[in-house]
Amino acid sequence: MNRPILAKAAFTAAIMLALTGLVRAQDKADIEAAKKEGKVVWYTSTPVETGQKIAKMFEAKYGVKVEMFRSGGSAILRRFLQENQARRINADVLTTSDPAAAAELGEQGMFVPFKPVNFDKIPEGAKAADGSFIAQRLNIITIYVRSDKISGADVPRTWDALLDPKYKGKQVMTDPSFTSLQLSVIGMNAKQKGWGYYEKLRQNDIMIVQSNQQVSDMIKRGERVIAAGALDSYAAEDRKDGHPIETIYPSDGTYVIPSPTSVVKGSPNPNAGKLLAEFMISDEVQKLFPEEGSYSARSDIAPPAGSPDVKDIKLISIDYDYLRKSGPGVKKKFNEIFQ
């Protein structure tokens, strides 16, 4: 064989290798196999109305029924783990708001590594390198207030400001035993400020509720006027509905927490599970989040109207390794303080 032919063969082999690498870097759900399975079971902490919209969009596009079980992130994880321990795997797809738990369960082999279309558009910090979890959306945890009840210089603009006695009986926040987003916030605040911070909040007569929806309802009704660290998409939705609510991005930093989605290993409908996970980071779903006041997980999609880009928000670093080890202790200590 002469040298030009050898060179041509080497070039062809290099192209084939490159193409193979591209194929491996992007997995594809089997639509026909998913349709044969006929349904997908989705455990999720996605806000109810948004979750229902995603389910209906998926059913309309693929003709595959979505059975959605929706609850708070911590409650979703408890149910999933209890079923897994009983060797009854019911969920095909799991969406929570606890990246620390998602990483740990992925390392334990509970999820299927899967890198669908648009995987490359999810920031590195919002996905597992092997695709065992991929952010569905980004959750911005802010302070928000009833602007007709509290405004100007009276608005708390830092986390420490919430301890001011003038806010006694005016605040509400969620319970980390129910809402996994709050577990990240409580865990990091306690690590940085000490548990004395929450003991002082308790003395300030802060109300504890289970969900971010309940925080929103309390603020809208005026029963409390300050959401002391809550999911800002509810505030954005409430503003759209005409409620006088102002979002505060604390000057000492804001929490941005991904909501990871995973395909469950050994689930009843594995192909439908992959198809739903693929759909979750599609254009139509990711553009839905900003329309509803949430942030897309994808770096190529703009933030909600009137909201800053994530890169322009001062962020508080979250130590997920610490939360993996300390999560149960954080919940226990919080409950001891607020029981």
mmCIF file of N, CA and C in Angstrom, residues 44-48 69-79 95-98 101 137 173-186 208-215 217 231 234 259 327-328 330-332 334-335:
data_model
loop_
_atom_site.group_PDB
_atom_site.id
_atom_site.type_symbol
_atom_site.label_atom_id
_atom_site.label_comp_id
_atom_site.label_asym_id
_atom_site.label_seq_id
_atom_site.Cartn_x
_atom_site.Cartn_y
_atom_site.Cartn_z
ATOM 1 N N THR A 44 -41.855 14.607 41.281
ATOM 2 C CA THR A 44 -41.283 15.943 41.060
ATOM 3 C C THR A 44 -41.667 16.945 42.140
ATOM 4 N N SER A 45 -40.759 17.895 42.365
ATOM 5 C CA SER A 45 -41.054 19.033 43.235
ATOM 6 C C SER A 45 -41.266 20.302 42.410
ATOM 7 N N THR A 46 -41.377 20.157 41.096
ATOM 8 C CA THR A 46 -41.679 21.293 40.214
ATOM 9 C C THR A 46 -42.988 21.952 40.676
ATOM 10 N N PRO A 47 -43.065 23.285 40.715
ATOM 11 C CA PRO A 47 -44.337 23.930 41.079
ATOM 12 C C PRO A 47 -45.505 23.310 40.317
ATOM 13 N N VAL A 48 -46.606 23.111 41.023
ATOM 14 C CA VAL A 48 -47.719 22.304 40.509
ATOM 15 C C VAL A 48 -48.167 22.701 39.106
ATOM 16 N N PHE A 69 -46.487 12.567 40.398
ATOM 17 C CA PHE A 69 -46.645 12.704 41.844
ATOM 18 C C PHE A 69 -45.842 13.912 42.261
ATOM 19 N N ARG A 70 -46.529 14.926 42.785
ATOM 20 C CA ARG A 70 -45.857 16.182 43.109
ATOM 21 C C ARG A 70 -45.917 16.462 44.606
ATOM 22 N N SER A 71 -44.779 16.821 45.179
ATOM 23 C CA SER A 71 -44.713 17.221 46.575
ATOM 24 C C SER A 71 -43.454 18.049 46.772
ATOM 25 N N GLY A 72 -43.144 18.414 48.017
ATOM 26 C CA GLY A 72 -41.911 19.132 48.307
ATOM 27 C C GLY A 72 -40.698 18.254 48.035
ATOM 28 N N GLY A 73 -39.557 18.893 47.768
ATOM 29 C CA GLY A 73 -38.364 18.149 47.382
ATOM 30 C C GLY A 73 -37.934 17.104 48.387
ATOM 31 N N SER A 74 -37.957 17.441 49.674
ATOM 32 C CA SER A 74 -37.550 16.480 50.703
ATOM 33 C C SER A 74 -38.547 15.335 50.795
ATOM 34 N N ALA A 75 -39.834 15.641 50.665
ATOM 35 C CA ALA A 75 -40.871 14.602 50.719
ATOM 36 C C ALA A 75 -40.756 13.655 49.523
ATOM 37 N N ILE A 76 -40.459 14.216 48.357
ATOM 38 C CA ILE A 76 -40.277 13.401 47.153
ATOM 39 C C ILE A 76 -39.118 12.423 47.345
ATOM 40 N N LEU A 77 -38.009 12.930 47.872
ATOM 41 C CA LEU A 77 -36.845 12.078 48.095
ATOM 42 C C LEU A 77 -37.150 10.979 49.103
ATOM 43 N N ARG A 78 -37.853 11.315 50.185
ATOM 44 C CA ARG A 78 -38.210 10.302 51.189
ATOM 45 C C ARG A 78 -39.015 9.183 50.561
ATOM 46 N N ARG A 79 -40.008 9.533 49.768
ATOM 47 C CA ARG A 79 -40.843 8.505 49.134
ATOM 48 C C ARG A 79 -40.012 7.645 48.197
ATOM 49 N N THR A 95 -37.374 14.392 39.778
ATOM 50 C CA THR A 95 -36.943 15.792 39.757
ATOM 51 C C THR A 95 -37.106 16.362 41.152
ATOM 52 N N THR A 96 -35.991 16.765 41.768
ATOM 53 C CA THR A 96 -36.038 17.357 43.104
ATOM 54 C C THR A 96 -35.355 18.721 43.050
ATOM 55 N N SER A 97 -35.062 19.259 44.208
ATOM 56 C CA SER A 97 -34.307 20.513 44.274
ATOM 57 C C SER A 97 -33.125 20.339 45.219
ATOM 58 N N ASP A 98 -32.547 19.142 45.197
ATOM 59 C CA ASP A 98 -31.456 18.809 46.112
ATOM 60 C C ASP A 98 -30.282 18.234 45.329
ATOM 61 N N ALA A 101 -28.179 15.523 47.174
ATOM 62 C CA ALA A 101 -28.770 14.183 47.199
ATOM 63 C C ALA A 101 -28.683 13.532 45.822
ATOM 64 N N ARG A 137 -34.231 23.272 35.964
ATOM 65 C CA ARG A 137 -34.358 24.725 36.063
ATOM 66 C C ARG A 137 -33.399 25.196 37.145
ATOM 67 N N MET A 173 -41.145 31.598 56.363
ATOM 68 C CA MET A 173 -40.208 30.828 55.544
ATOM 69 C C MET A 173 -40.594 29.357 55.582
ATOM 70 N N THR A 174 -39.952 28.576 54.713
ATOM 71 C CA THR A 174 -40.286 27.160 54.585
ATOM 72 C C THR A 174 -39.465 26.280 55.525
ATOM 73 N N ASP A 175 -39.917 25.034 55.640
ATOM 74 C CA ASP A 175 -39.317 24.020 56.508
ATOM 75 C C ASP A 175 -38.373 23.136 55.685
ATOM 76 N N PRO A 176 -37.094 23.011 56.072
ATOM 77 C CA PRO A 176 -36.152 22.192 55.299
ATOM 78 C C PRO A 176 -36.463 20.705 55.329
ATOM 79 N N SER A 177 -37.318 20.263 56.254
ATOM 80 C CA SER A 177 -37.711 18.858 56.273
ATOM 81 C C SER A 177 -38.722 18.543 55.183
ATOM 82 N N PHE A 178 -39.313 19.592 54.610
ATOM 83 C CA PHE A 178 -40.290 19.396 53.531
ATOM 84 C C PHE A 178 -39.764 19.914 52.200
ATOM 85 N N THR A 179 -39.074 21.044 52.245
ATOM 86 C CA THR A 179 -38.608 21.699 51.021
ATOM 87 C C THR A 179 -37.089 21.613 50.932
ATOM 88 N N SER A 180 -36.583 20.841 49.975
ATOM 89 C CA SER A 180 -35.138 20.618 49.904
ATOM 90 C C SER A 180 -34.365 21.869 49.500
ATOM 91 N N LEU A 181 -35.004 22.806 48.796
ATOM 92 C CA LEU A 181 -34.340 24.076 48.514
ATOM 93 C C LEU A 181 -33.931 24.757 49.820
ATOM 94 N N GLN A 182 -34.835 24.711 50.786
ATOM 95 C CA GLN A 182 -34.561 25.371 52.056
ATOM 96 C C GLN A 182 -33.464 24.656 52.836
ATOM 97 N N LEU A 183 -33.306 23.358 52.593
ATOM 98 C CA LEU A 183 -32.226 22.628 53.254
ATOM 99 C C LEU A 183 -30.869 23.221 52.882
ATOM 100 N N SER A 184 -30.700 23.583 51.605
ATOM 101 C CA SER A 184 -29.451 24.208 51.173
ATOM 102 C C SER A 184 -29.261 25.564 51.840
ATOM 103 N N VAL A 185 -30.335 26.349 51.907
ATOM 104 C CA VAL A 185 -30.246 27.688 52.491
ATOM 105 C C VAL A 185 -29.955 27.615 53.990
ATOM 106 N N ILE A 186 -30.734 26.811 54.715
ATOM 107 C CA ILE A 186 -30.549 26.685 56.159
ATOM 108 C C ILE A 186 -29.169 26.120 56.473
ATOM 109 N N ILE A 208 -43.167 29.290 60.262
ATOM 110 C CA ILE A 208 -42.623 28.205 59.451
ATOM 111 C C ILE A 208 -43.771 27.481 58.759
ATOM 112 N N VAL A 209 -43.701 27.361 57.435
ATOM 113 C CA VAL A 209 -44.704 26.621 56.661
ATOM 114 C C VAL A 209 -43.982 25.563 55.829
ATOM 115 N N GLN A 210 -44.736 24.670 55.238
ATOM 116 C CA GLN A 210 -44.106 23.574 54.503
ATOM 117 C C GLN A 210 -43.554 23.994 53.145
ATOM 118 N N SER A 211 -44.339 24.721 52.373
ATOM 119 C CA SER A 211 -44.005 24.902 50.958
ATOM 120 C C SER A 211 -43.852 26.363 50.564
ATOM 121 N N ASN A 212 -43.199 26.581 49.420
ATOM 122 C CA ASN A 212 -43.075 27.923 48.863
ATOM 123 C C ASN A 212 -44.425 28.477 48.423
ATOM 124 N N GLN A 213 -45.348 27.595 48.027
ATOM 125 C CA GLN A 213 -46.696 28.041 47.694
ATOM 126 C C GLN A 213 -47.369 28.648 48.916
ATOM 127 N N GLN A 214 -47.155 28.026 50.084
ATOM 128 C CA GLN A 214 -47.753 28.553 51.309
ATOM 129 C C GLN A 214 -47.129 29.891 51.697
ATOM 130 N N VAL A 215 -45.819 30.042 51.466
ATOM 131 C CA VAL A 215 -45.175 31.339 51.705
ATOM 132 C C VAL A 215 -45.846 32.402 50.837
ATOM 133 N N ASP A 217 -48.819 32.390 49.505
ATOM 134 C CA ASP A 217 -50.198 32.645 49.948
ATOM 135 C C ASP A 217 -50.227 33.555 51.174
ATOM 136 N N LEU A 231 -38.527 30.848 47.246
ATOM 137 C CA LEU A 231 -38.374 30.681 45.805
ATOM 138 C C LEU A 231 -38.989 31.866 45.068
ATOM 139 N N TYR A 234 -42.315 32.315 42.571
ATOM 140 C CA TYR A 234 -43.654 32.585 43.093
ATOM 141 C C TYR A 234 -43.896 34.089 43.181
ATOM 142 N N SER A 259 -32.400 22.422 40.082
ATOM 143 C CA SER A 259 -33.341 21.328 40.337
ATOM 144 C C SER A 259 -32.966 20.158 39.431
ATOM 145 N N GLY A 327 -26.889 17.066 56.061
ATOM 146 C CA GLY A 327 -28.317 17.281 55.832
ATOM 147 C C GLY A 327 -29.220 16.795 56.947
ATOM 148 N N PRO A 328 -29.120 15.525 57.367
ATOM 149 C CA PRO A 328 -29.998 15.037 58.447
ATOM 150 C C PRO A 328 -29.820 15.823 59.746
ATOM 151 N N VAL A 330 -28.862 18.948 59.993
ATOM 152 C CA VAL A 330 -29.432 20.285 59.784
ATOM 153 C C VAL A 330 -30.936 20.253 60.044
ATOM 154 N N LYS A 331 -31.622 19.263 59.490
ATOM 155 C CA LYS A 331 -33.070 19.147 59.694
ATOM 156 C C LYS A 331 -33.394 18.955 61.176
ATOM 157 N N LYS A 332 -32.625 18.102 61.842
ATOM 158 C CA LYS A 332 -32.863 17.811 63.266
ATOM 159 C C LYS A 332 -32.694 19.062 64.113
ATOM 160 N N PHE A 334 -32.790 22.212 63.167
ATOM 161 C CA PHE A 334 -33.825 23.204 62.821
ATOM 162 C C PHE A 334 -35.115 22.880 63.545
ATOM 163 N N ASN A 335 -35.497 21.603 63.532
ATOM 164 C CA ASN A 335 -36.741 21.196 64.203
ATOM 165 C C ASN A 335 -36.660 21.388 65.706
#
